[in-house]
Amino acid sequence: MDRRQFIGASLAALPFASAWADDYPKRAIRWINPFPAGSPTDAVARKLAEFASPIIGPPIFIDNKAGANGSIGTQEVARSAPDGYTMGIAIGDSLISVASLLKNPGYDSRKDLSLICKFSSSTAVLFANAQSGIKSLSELIARAKAKPESLSYASFGQGTQPHMIMASLEEVTGARFVHVPYKGLAPAMQDILGNAVQLSVGPPVMIAQYMQKNQLFPLAILGPRRTEFLPQVPTFVEQGFDNPFLRESTWWAGLIGPKKLPQAIVDRWGDVVKQAISKPEFAQFLATGAGGQLPTFVGPDAFAKELASEWEMTNTLLRKLGVTPQ
């Protein structure tokens, strides 16, 4: 086929591609959530599906494929047909830190997936229990440096946000803490409130509830700006504690698909999600039912740039910490 024939054939195919895109979707759509049913990520995914389904047309159902830091479900998304009927929910754990935590997660999120959009974001707050007597970040650092490893913090394992925040704080200040990993939020909170551990990191709305009972004290906000849910609490950087993770990192959730997903489908889902998250009811759910998140739309190009930057930042820190892939 010469060049003119190729161009002619390509142009002739355009109406069929357009008609196919206009006809999509014809049936129910599966969103794979790579985390357990009942988890915060699951709750947000189900609420987004509830608002997105009437916009896109057919029903959207959530298929939980949990395990291995989110890699089991995400790998299934990567291996699915790029027809728009299998999509996935993603967070930083499943797309970024998994590269340092697992020897072979089965995909590289920078090249094996279609990044459609981010749809929510939130920050995190470092807090201390009231029994510790710690009421400021400077006081925490002073105590930790005076008596290294006398204070402990709860996390959900290597590479999770609490671990990364506290490791960053150790790097910046020279203070040393004891890392105590837990399998979930409930047992961690039980030990924090009982003073078995003194510190952890959590969503602002949850912390605010315990603040009202004088059980927890917020010390610092992660990321580039304060949160509207705890506006009185300064960021790490405002308090003079600065490294790339403390300065730039946020929690987010996004929608992904298999590699080579047609641009028309990527664009369609971007429009659908943008409409869904603009609903006041969705924003209200994120604020009160999902730990203080905000509806945040980031399109595919910006998503890819942010992912590449966060990938380098996070995995550089994990390597520096000596985290060994399992």
mmCIF file of C-alpha atoms in Angstrom:
data_model
loop_
_atom_site.group_PDB
_atom_site.id
_atom_site.type_symbol
_atom_site.label_atom_id
_atom_site.label_comp_id
_atom_site.label_asym_id
_atom_site.label_seq_id
_atom_site.Cartn_x
_atom_site.Cartn_y
_atom_site.Cartn_z
ATOM 1 C CA MET A 1 0.000 0.000 0.000
ATOM 2 C CA ASP A 2 1.520 3.362 -1.017
ATOM 3 C CA ARG A 3 1.252 6.549 1.041
ATOM 4 C CA ARG A 4 -1.848 7.855 -0.774
ATOM 5 C CA GLN A 5 -3.657 4.541 -0.345
ATOM 6 C CA PHE A 6 -2.748 4.458 3.369
ATOM 7 C CA ILE A 7 -4.021 7.993 3.959
ATOM 8 C CA GLY A 8 -7.180 7.217 2.021
ATOM 9 C CA ALA A 9 -7.828 4.068 4.031
ATOM 10 C CA SER A 10 -7.195 5.921 7.294
ATOM 11 C CA LEU A 11 -9.574 8.726 6.370
ATOM 12 C CA ALA A 12 -12.208 6.223 5.314
ATOM 13 C CA ALA A 13 -11.983 4.556 8.721
ATOM 14 C CA LEU A 14 -12.590 7.780 10.642
ATOM 15 C CA PRO A 15 -16.405 7.719 10.389
ATOM 16 C CA PHE A 16 -16.454 4.145 11.698
ATOM 17 C CA ALA A 17 -14.186 5.069 14.648
ATOM 18 C CA SER A 18 -16.376 8.062 15.417
ATOM 19 C CA ALA A 19 -19.547 5.981 15.205
ATOM 20 C CA TRP A 20 -18.019 3.348 17.492
ATOM 21 C CA ALA A 21 -17.076 6.008 20.050
ATOM 22 C CA ASP A 22 -20.543 7.544 19.859
ATOM 23 C CA ASP A 23 -22.076 4.107 20.431
ATOM 24 C CA TYR A 24 -19.972 3.425 23.549
ATOM 25 C CA PRO A 25 -20.917 2.081 26.056
ATOM 26 C CA LYS A 26 -23.436 -0.626 25.217
ATOM 27 C CA ARG A 27 -23.250 -2.662 28.435
ATOM 28 C CA ALA A 28 -22.278 -2.574 32.090
ATOM 29 C CA ILE A 29 -18.810 -1.323 32.960
ATOM 30 C CA ARG A 30 -16.499 -2.890 35.524
ATOM 31 C CA TRP A 31 -14.309 -0.775 37.762
ATOM 32 C CA ILE A 32 -11.638 -2.823 39.501
ATOM 33 C CA ASN A 33 -10.823 -1.540 42.981
ATOM 34 C CA PRO A 34 -7.473 -3.031 44.062
ATOM 35 C CA PHE A 35 -8.301 -2.627 47.752
ATOM 36 C CA PRO A 36 -10.760 -4.437 50.047
ATOM 37 C CA ALA A 37 -14.493 -3.845 50.214
ATOM 38 C CA GLY A 38 -15.213 -1.385 52.991
ATOM 39 C CA SER A 39 -11.858 0.385 52.681
ATOM 40 C CA PRO A 40 -11.751 4.185 52.225
ATOM 41 C CA THR A 41 -10.773 3.728 48.577
ATOM 42 C CA ASP A 42 -13.715 1.389 48.075
ATOM 43 C CA ALA A 43 -16.155 3.884 49.592
ATOM 44 C CA VAL A 44 -14.968 6.663 47.283
ATOM 45 C CA ALA A 45 -15.055 4.378 44.223
ATOM 46 C CA ARG A 46 -18.626 3.306 44.934
ATOM 47 C CA LYS A 47 -19.798 6.866 45.480
ATOM 48 C CA LEU A 48 -18.172 8.029 42.240
ATOM 49 C CA ALA A 49 -19.750 5.114 40.357
ATOM 50 C CA GLU A 50 -23.123 6.063 41.815
ATOM 51 C CA PHE A 51 -22.844 9.578 40.376
ATOM 52 C CA ALA A 52 -21.100 8.621 37.118
ATOM 53 C CA SER A 53 -23.443 5.805 36.057
ATOM 54 C CA PRO A 54 -26.463 8.016 35.193
ATOM 55 C CA ILE A 55 -24.156 10.239 33.137
ATOM 56 C CA ILE A 56 -22.430 7.505 31.120
ATOM 57 C CA GLY A 57 -25.599 5.374 30.767
ATOM 58 C CA PRO A 58 -25.098 1.701 31.691
ATOM 59 C CA PRO A 59 -24.462 0.616 35.284
ATOM 60 C CA ILE A 60 -20.967 0.656 36.759
ATOM 61 C CA PHE A 61 -20.123 -2.130 39.172
ATOM 62 C CA ILE A 62 -17.166 -2.307 41.554
ATOM 63 C CA ASP A 63 -15.056 -5.464 41.482
ATOM 64 C CA ASN A 64 -12.713 -5.692 44.485
ATOM 65 C CA LYS A 65 -9.429 -7.414 43.642
ATOM 66 C CA ALA A 66 -7.379 -6.674 46.736
ATOM 67 C CA GLY A 67 -3.891 -7.704 47.752
ATOM 68 C CA ALA A 68 -0.176 -7.064 47.311
ATOM 69 C CA ASN A 69 -0.303 -3.278 47.785
ATOM 70 C CA GLY A 70 -2.982 -2.936 45.140
ATOM 71 C CA SER A 71 -0.929 -4.691 42.468
ATOM 72 C CA ILE A 72 -3.278 -7.671 41.962
ATOM 73 C CA GLY A 73 -6.214 -5.574 40.832
ATOM 74 C CA THR A 74 -4.093 -3.050 38.951
ATOM 75 C CA GLN A 75 -2.332 -5.839 37.069
ATOM 76 C CA GLU A 76 -5.737 -7.122 35.954
ATOM 77 C CA VAL A 77 -6.609 -3.664 34.638
ATOM 78 C CA ALA A 78 -3.313 -3.546 32.729
ATOM 79 C CA ARG A 79 -4.024 -6.926 31.120
ATOM 80 C CA SER A 80 -7.629 -6.139 30.149
ATOM 81 C CA ALA A 81 -8.819 -5.396 26.639
ATOM 82 C CA PRO A 82 -8.662 -1.658 25.850
ATOM 83 C CA ASP A 83 -12.358 -1.464 25.024
ATOM 84 C CA GLY A 84 -13.537 0.749 27.880
ATOM 85 C CA TYR A 85 -15.457 -1.966 29.718
ATOM 86 C CA THR A 86 -12.792 -2.651 32.356
ATOM 87 C CA MET A 87 -11.353 0.328 34.205
ATOM 88 C CA GLY A 88 -9.579 0.688 37.521
ATOM 89 C CA ILE A 89 -9.372 2.841 40.609
ATOM 90 C CA ALA A 90 -5.838 3.915 41.492
ATOM 91 C CA ILE A 91 -4.000 5.618 44.343
ATOM 92 C CA GLY A 92 -0.331 6.316 44.928
ATOM 93 C CA ASP A 93 0.255 3.007 46.717
ATOM 94 C CA SER A 94 -0.913 0.978 43.718
ATOM 95 C CA LEU A 95 0.816 3.041 41.018
ATOM 96 C CA ILE A 96 3.983 4.361 42.652
ATOM 97 C CA SER A 97 5.390 2.874 45.871
ATOM 98 C CA VAL A 98 4.530 -0.641 44.705
ATOM 99 C CA ALA A 99 7.556 -0.421 42.386
ATOM 100 C CA SER A 100 9.891 -0.398 45.400
ATOM 101 C CA LEU A 101 7.893 -2.729 47.627
ATOM 102 C CA LEU A 102 7.411 -5.650 45.214
ATOM 103 C CA LYS A 103 10.020 -7.329 43.044
ATOM 104 C CA ASN A 104 7.560 -7.805 40.210
ATOM 105 C CA PRO A 105 4.228 -5.991 40.519
ATOM 106 C CA GLY A 106 3.423 -7.052 36.946
ATOM 107 C CA TYR A 107 3.212 -3.561 35.438
ATOM 108 C CA ASP A 108 4.916 -0.196 35.212
ATOM 109 C CA SER A 109 2.221 2.428 35.698
ATOM 110 C CA ARG A 110 4.176 4.962 33.636
ATOM 111 C CA LYS A 111 3.838 2.910 30.456
ATOM 112 C CA ASP A 112 1.446 -0.035 30.925
ATOM 113 C CA LEU A 113 -1.756 1.874 31.743
ATOM 114 C CA SER A 114 -3.943 4.645 30.358
ATOM 115 C CA LEU A 115 -4.131 7.452 32.904
ATOM 116 C CA ILE A 116 -7.602 8.960 32.577
ATOM 117 C CA CYS A 117 -7.916 11.430 35.446
ATOM 118 C CA LYS A 118 -7.557 12.102 39.131
ATOM 119 C CA PHE A 119 -10.853 12.827 40.840
ATOM 120 C CA SER A 120 -10.148 13.419 44.531
ATOM 121 C CA SER A 121 -7.318 14.539 46.757
ATOM 122 C CA SER A 122 -6.570 15.136 50.388
ATOM 123 C CA THR A 123 -3.742 15.869 52.701
ATOM 124 C CA ALA A 124 -2.711 14.197 55.945
ATOM 125 C CA VAL A 125 -1.978 15.469 59.412
ATOM 126 C CA LEU A 126 0.717 14.305 61.801
ATOM 127 C CA PHE A 127 -0.767 14.031 65.267
ATOM 128 C CA ALA A 128 0.177 13.047 68.812
ATOM 129 C CA ASN A 129 -2.010 11.544 71.487
ATOM 130 C CA ALA A 130 -2.904 13.786 74.414
ATOM 131 C CA GLN A 131 -1.204 11.530 76.957
ATOM 132 C CA SER A 132 2.163 12.191 75.315
ATOM 133 C CA GLY A 133 1.927 15.873 76.258
ATOM 134 C CA ILE A 134 3.259 16.872 72.827
ATOM 135 C CA LYS A 135 1.453 19.920 71.454
ATOM 136 C CA SER A 136 3.765 21.192 68.712
ATOM 137 C CA LEU A 137 6.097 19.877 66.034
ATOM 138 C CA SER A 138 9.090 21.682 67.516
ATOM 139 C CA GLU A 139 8.389 20.064 70.892
ATOM 140 C CA LEU A 140 8.163 16.649 69.224
ATOM 141 C CA ILE A 141 11.520 17.059 67.498
ATOM 142 C CA ALA A 142 13.199 18.342 70.655
ATOM 143 C CA ARG A 143 12.002 15.343 72.667
ATOM 144 C CA ALA A 144 12.904 12.846 69.946
ATOM 145 C CA LYS A 145 16.420 14.249 69.599
ATOM 146 C CA ALA A 146 16.962 14.399 73.359
ATOM 147 C CA LYS A 147 15.867 10.773 73.753
ATOM 148 C CA PRO A 148 16.220 8.929 70.423
ATOM 149 C CA GLU A 149 13.667 6.151 69.812
ATOM 150 C CA SER A 150 11.702 7.038 72.945
ATOM 151 C CA LEU A 151 8.628 7.887 70.828
ATOM 152 C CA SER A 152 6.869 5.498 68.463
ATOM 153 C CA TYR A 153 4.532 5.980 65.520
ATOM 154 C CA ALA A 154 1.881 3.805 63.930
ATOM 155 C CA SER A 155 1.868 3.110 60.199
ATOM 156 C CA PHE A 156 0.286 0.571 57.882
ATOM 157 C CA GLY A 157 3.597 -0.889 56.735
ATOM 158 C CA GLN A 158 6.661 0.020 54.717
ATOM 159 C CA GLY A 159 6.089 2.604 52.025
ATOM 160 C CA THR A 160 2.747 3.791 53.411
ATOM 161 C CA GLN A 161 2.164 7.485 53.954
ATOM 162 C CA PRO A 162 2.815 7.522 57.749
ATOM 163 C CA HIS A 163 6.091 5.656 57.220
ATOM 164 C CA MET A 164 7.187 8.032 54.453
ATOM 165 C CA ILE A 165 6.297 11.154 56.446
ATOM 166 C CA MET A 166 8.118 10.052 59.582
ATOM 167 C CA ALA A 167 11.138 8.828 57.610
ATOM 168 C CA SER A 168 11.264 12.216 55.887
ATOM 169 C CA LEU A 169 11.085 13.956 59.247
ATOM 170 C CA GLU A 170 13.949 11.801 60.519
ATOM 171 C CA GLU A 171 15.989 12.697 57.440
ATOM 172 C CA VAL A 172 15.377 16.442 57.826
ATOM 173 C CA THR A 173 15.864 16.689 61.598
ATOM 174 C CA GLY A 174 18.120 13.832 62.669
ATOM 175 C CA ALA A 175 15.484 12.715 65.185
ATOM 176 C CA ARG A 176 14.804 8.996 65.557
ATOM 177 C CA PHE A 177 11.447 7.305 66.137
ATOM 178 C CA VAL A 178 10.289 3.698 66.527
ATOM 179 C CA HIS A 179 8.216 2.452 63.589
ATOM 180 C CA VAL A 180 5.266 0.215 64.576
ATOM 181 C CA PRO A 181 3.339 -1.157 61.557
ATOM 182 C CA TYR A 182 -0.323 -2.166 61.901
ATOM 183 C CA LYS A 183 -2.696 -4.074 59.635
ATOM 184 C CA GLY A 184 -5.428 -1.454 59.786
ATOM 185 C CA LEU A 185 -6.652 1.844 61.162
ATOM 186 C CA ALA A 186 -8.807 0.378 63.965
ATOM 187 C CA PRO A 187 -6.031 -1.460 65.862
ATOM 188 C CA ALA A 188 -3.663 1.454 65.292
ATOM 189 C CA MET A 189 -6.110 3.973 66.761
ATOM 190 C CA GLN A 190 -6.755 1.720 69.756
ATOM 191 C CA ASP A 191 -3.048 1.714 70.610
ATOM 192 C CA ILE A 192 -2.642 5.426 69.898
ATOM 193 C CA LEU A 193 -5.494 6.376 72.221
ATOM 194 C CA GLY A 194 -4.109 3.965 74.816
ATOM 195 C CA ASN A 195 -0.620 5.523 74.517
ATOM 196 C CA ALA A 196 1.034 2.287 73.384
ATOM 197 C CA VAL A 197 2.264 4.446 70.496
ATOM 198 C CA GLN A 198 2.347 8.226 70.577
ATOM 199 C CA LEU A 199 2.189 9.378 66.961
ATOM 200 C CA SER A 200 0.629 8.686 63.602
ATOM 201 C CA VAL A 201 -0.741 10.275 60.465
ATOM 202 C CA GLY A 202 -4.374 10.435 59.399
ATOM 203 C CA PRO A 203 -7.060 12.367 57.533
ATOM 204 C CA PRO A 204 -7.895 15.820 58.928
ATOM 205 C CA VAL A 205 -11.614 15.194 59.469
ATOM 206 C CA MET A 206 -10.927 12.095 61.562
ATOM 207 C CA ILE A 207 -8.340 13.919 63.655
ATOM 208 C CA ALA A 208 -10.707 16.851 64.211
ATOM 209 C CA GLN A 209 -13.219 14.520 65.861
ATOM 210 C CA TYR A 210 -10.643 13.383 68.426
ATOM 211 C CA MET A 211 -9.396 16.941 68.910
ATOM 212 C CA GLN A 212 -12.850 17.951 70.099
ATOM 213 C CA LYS A 213 -12.553 15.318 72.826
ATOM 214 C CA ASN A 214 -9.005 16.464 73.698
ATOM 215 C CA GLN A 215 -7.629 13.036 72.797
ATOM 216 C CA LEU A 216 -5.312 14.022 69.917
ATOM 217 C CA PHE A 217 -3.246 17.094 69.010
ATOM 218 C CA PRO A 218 -2.455 18.002 65.369
ATOM 219 C CA LEU A 219 1.181 18.919 64.742
ATOM 220 C CA ALA A 220 1.658 19.505 61.010
ATOM 221 C CA ILE A 221 -0.022 19.226 57.617
ATOM 222 C CA LEU A 222 1.575 17.334 54.733
ATOM 223 C CA GLY A 223 1.885 19.008 51.348
ATOM 224 C CA PRO A 224 2.091 22.479 49.856
ATOM 225 C CA ARG A 225 -0.805 24.177 51.665
ATOM 226 C CA ARG A 226 -2.992 24.070 54.753
ATOM 227 C CA THR A 227 -6.286 22.218 54.755
ATOM 228 C CA GLU A 228 -9.661 23.892 55.119
ATOM 229 C CA PHE A 229 -10.624 21.178 57.600
ATOM 230 C CA LEU A 230 -7.888 22.234 60.070
ATOM 231 C CA PRO A 231 -6.970 25.735 58.894
ATOM 232 C CA GLN A 232 -5.147 26.588 62.115
ATOM 233 C CA VAL A 233 -2.552 23.824 61.644
ATOM 234 C CA PRO A 234 0.565 24.871 59.673
ATOM 235 C CA THR A 235 2.340 22.700 57.122
ATOM 236 C CA PHE A 236 5.688 21.022 57.754
ATOM 237 C CA VAL A 237 7.350 23.539 55.436
ATOM 238 C CA GLU A 238 5.830 26.534 57.224
ATOM 239 C CA GLN A 239 7.444 25.208 60.395
ATOM 240 C CA GLY A 240 10.855 24.898 58.749
ATOM 241 C CA PHE A 241 10.873 21.160 58.020
ATOM 242 C CA ASP A 242 11.315 20.745 54.285
ATOM 243 C CA ASN A 243 12.099 17.924 51.904
ATOM 244 C CA PRO A 244 10.393 16.968 48.599
ATOM 245 C CA PHE A 245 7.993 14.480 50.186
ATOM 246 C CA LEU A 246 6.888 16.760 53.038
ATOM 247 C CA ARG A 247 6.536 19.685 50.620
ATOM 248 C CA GLU A 248 4.808 18.121 47.619
ATOM 249 C CA SER A 249 3.081 14.880 48.544
ATOM 250 C CA THR A 250 -0.696 14.545 48.755
ATOM 251 C CA TRP A 251 -3.126 11.628 48.806
ATOM 252 C CA TRP A 252 -5.182 11.219 45.640
ATOM 253 C CA ALA A 253 -7.456 8.792 43.808
ATOM 254 C CA GLY A 254 -7.775 8.402 40.065
ATOM 255 C CA LEU A 255 -9.357 6.451 37.239
ATOM 256 C CA ILE A 256 -7.184 4.332 34.944
ATOM 257 C CA GLY A 257 -7.610 1.918 32.059
ATOM 258 C CA PRO A 258 -5.537 -0.542 30.061
ATOM 259 C CA LYS A 259 -2.780 0.662 27.773
ATOM 260 C CA LYS A 260 -3.900 1.846 24.309
ATOM 261 C CA LEU A 261 -7.366 2.850 25.468
ATOM 262 C CA PRO A 262 -8.821 4.902 22.582
ATOM 263 C CA GLN A 263 -8.538 8.638 23.108
ATOM 264 C CA ALA A 264 -12.272 9.019 22.532
ATOM 265 C CA ILE A 265 -12.953 6.802 25.568
ATOM 266 C CA VAL A 266 -10.363 8.608 27.685
ATOM 267 C CA ASP A 267 -11.997 11.924 26.792
ATOM 268 C CA ARG A 268 -15.494 10.560 27.411
ATOM 269 C CA TRP A 269 -14.612 9.359 30.882
ATOM 270 C CA GLY A 270 -12.861 12.612 31.673
ATOM 271 C CA ASP A 271 -16.071 14.489 30.875
ATOM 272 C CA VAL A 272 -18.193 12.035 32.869
ATOM 273 C CA VAL A 273 -15.975 12.202 35.955
ATOM 274 C CA LYS A 274 -15.767 15.985 35.783
ATOM 275 C CA GLN A 275 -19.565 16.176 35.785
ATOM 276 C CA ALA A 276 -19.901 13.598 38.576
ATOM 277 C CA ILE A 277 -17.475 15.253 40.982
ATOM 278 C CA SER A 278 -19.067 18.665 40.399
ATOM 279 C CA LYS A 279 -22.211 17.477 42.201
ATOM 280 C CA PRO A 280 -22.481 19.094 45.659
ATOM 281 C CA GLU A 281 -23.557 15.753 47.115
ATOM 282 C CA PHE A 282 -20.310 14.131 45.972
ATOM 283 C CA ALA A 283 -18.230 16.910 47.509
ATOM 284 C CA GLN A 284 -20.200 16.549 50.739
ATOM 285 C CA PHE A 285 -19.512 12.818 50.827
ATOM 286 C CA LEU A 286 -15.780 13.350 50.312
ATOM 287 C CA ALA A 287 -15.673 15.920 53.085
ATOM 288 C CA THR A 288 -17.633 14.005 55.715
ATOM 289 C CA GLY A 289 -17.679 10.355 54.638
ATOM 290 C CA ALA A 290 -14.194 9.968 53.204
ATOM 291 C CA GLY A 291 -11.925 11.589 55.745
ATOM 292 C CA GLY A 292 -11.865 15.137 54.406
ATOM 293 C CA GLN A 293 -11.121 14.771 50.713
ATOM 294 C CA LEU A 294 -11.804 17.354 48.027
ATOM 295 C CA PRO A 295 -13.113 16.788 44.492
ATOM 296 C CA THR A 296 -10.045 17.440 42.343
ATOM 297 C CA PHE A 297 -10.019 16.947 38.581
ATOM 298 C CA VAL A 298 -6.662 16.392 36.866
ATOM 299 C CA GLY A 299 -6.720 15.402 33.183
ATOM 300 C CA PRO A 300 -4.563 12.720 31.512
ATOM 301 C CA ASP A 301 -1.576 14.858 30.489
ATOM 302 C CA ALA A 302 -1.177 16.526 33.880
ATOM 303 C CA PHE A 303 -1.852 13.166 35.572
ATOM 304 C CA ALA A 304 1.068 11.616 33.663
ATOM 305 C CA LYS A 305 3.421 14.477 34.562
ATOM 306 C CA GLU A 306 2.464 14.383 38.232
ATOM 307 C CA LEU A 307 2.813 10.599 38.318
ATOM 308 C CA ALA A 308 6.330 10.748 36.854
ATOM 309 C CA SER A 309 7.399 13.378 39.389
ATOM 310 C CA GLU A 310 5.860 11.572 42.359
ATOM 311 C CA TRP A 311 7.270 8.234 41.163
ATOM 312 C CA GLU A 312 10.816 9.600 41.249
ATOM 313 C CA MET A 313 10.339 11.401 44.574
ATOM 314 C CA THR A 314 8.743 8.444 46.379
ATOM 315 C CA ASN A 315 10.917 5.642 45.073
ATOM 316 C CA THR A 316 14.099 7.666 45.619
ATOM 317 C CA LEU A 317 13.121 8.032 49.277
ATOM 318 C CA LEU A 318 12.252 4.338 49.602
ATOM 319 C CA ARG A 319 15.625 3.338 48.147
ATOM 320 C CA LYS A 320 17.342 5.735 50.532
ATOM 321 C CA LEU A 321 15.496 4.066 53.404
ATOM 322 C CA GLY A 322 16.866 0.712 52.286
ATOM 323 C CA VAL A 323 13.429 -0.771 51.610
ATOM 324 C CA THR A 324 13.909 -4.159 49.946
ATOM 325 C CA PRO A 325 11.328 -5.375 47.408
ATOM 326 C CA GLN A 326 9.577 -8.529 48.593
#
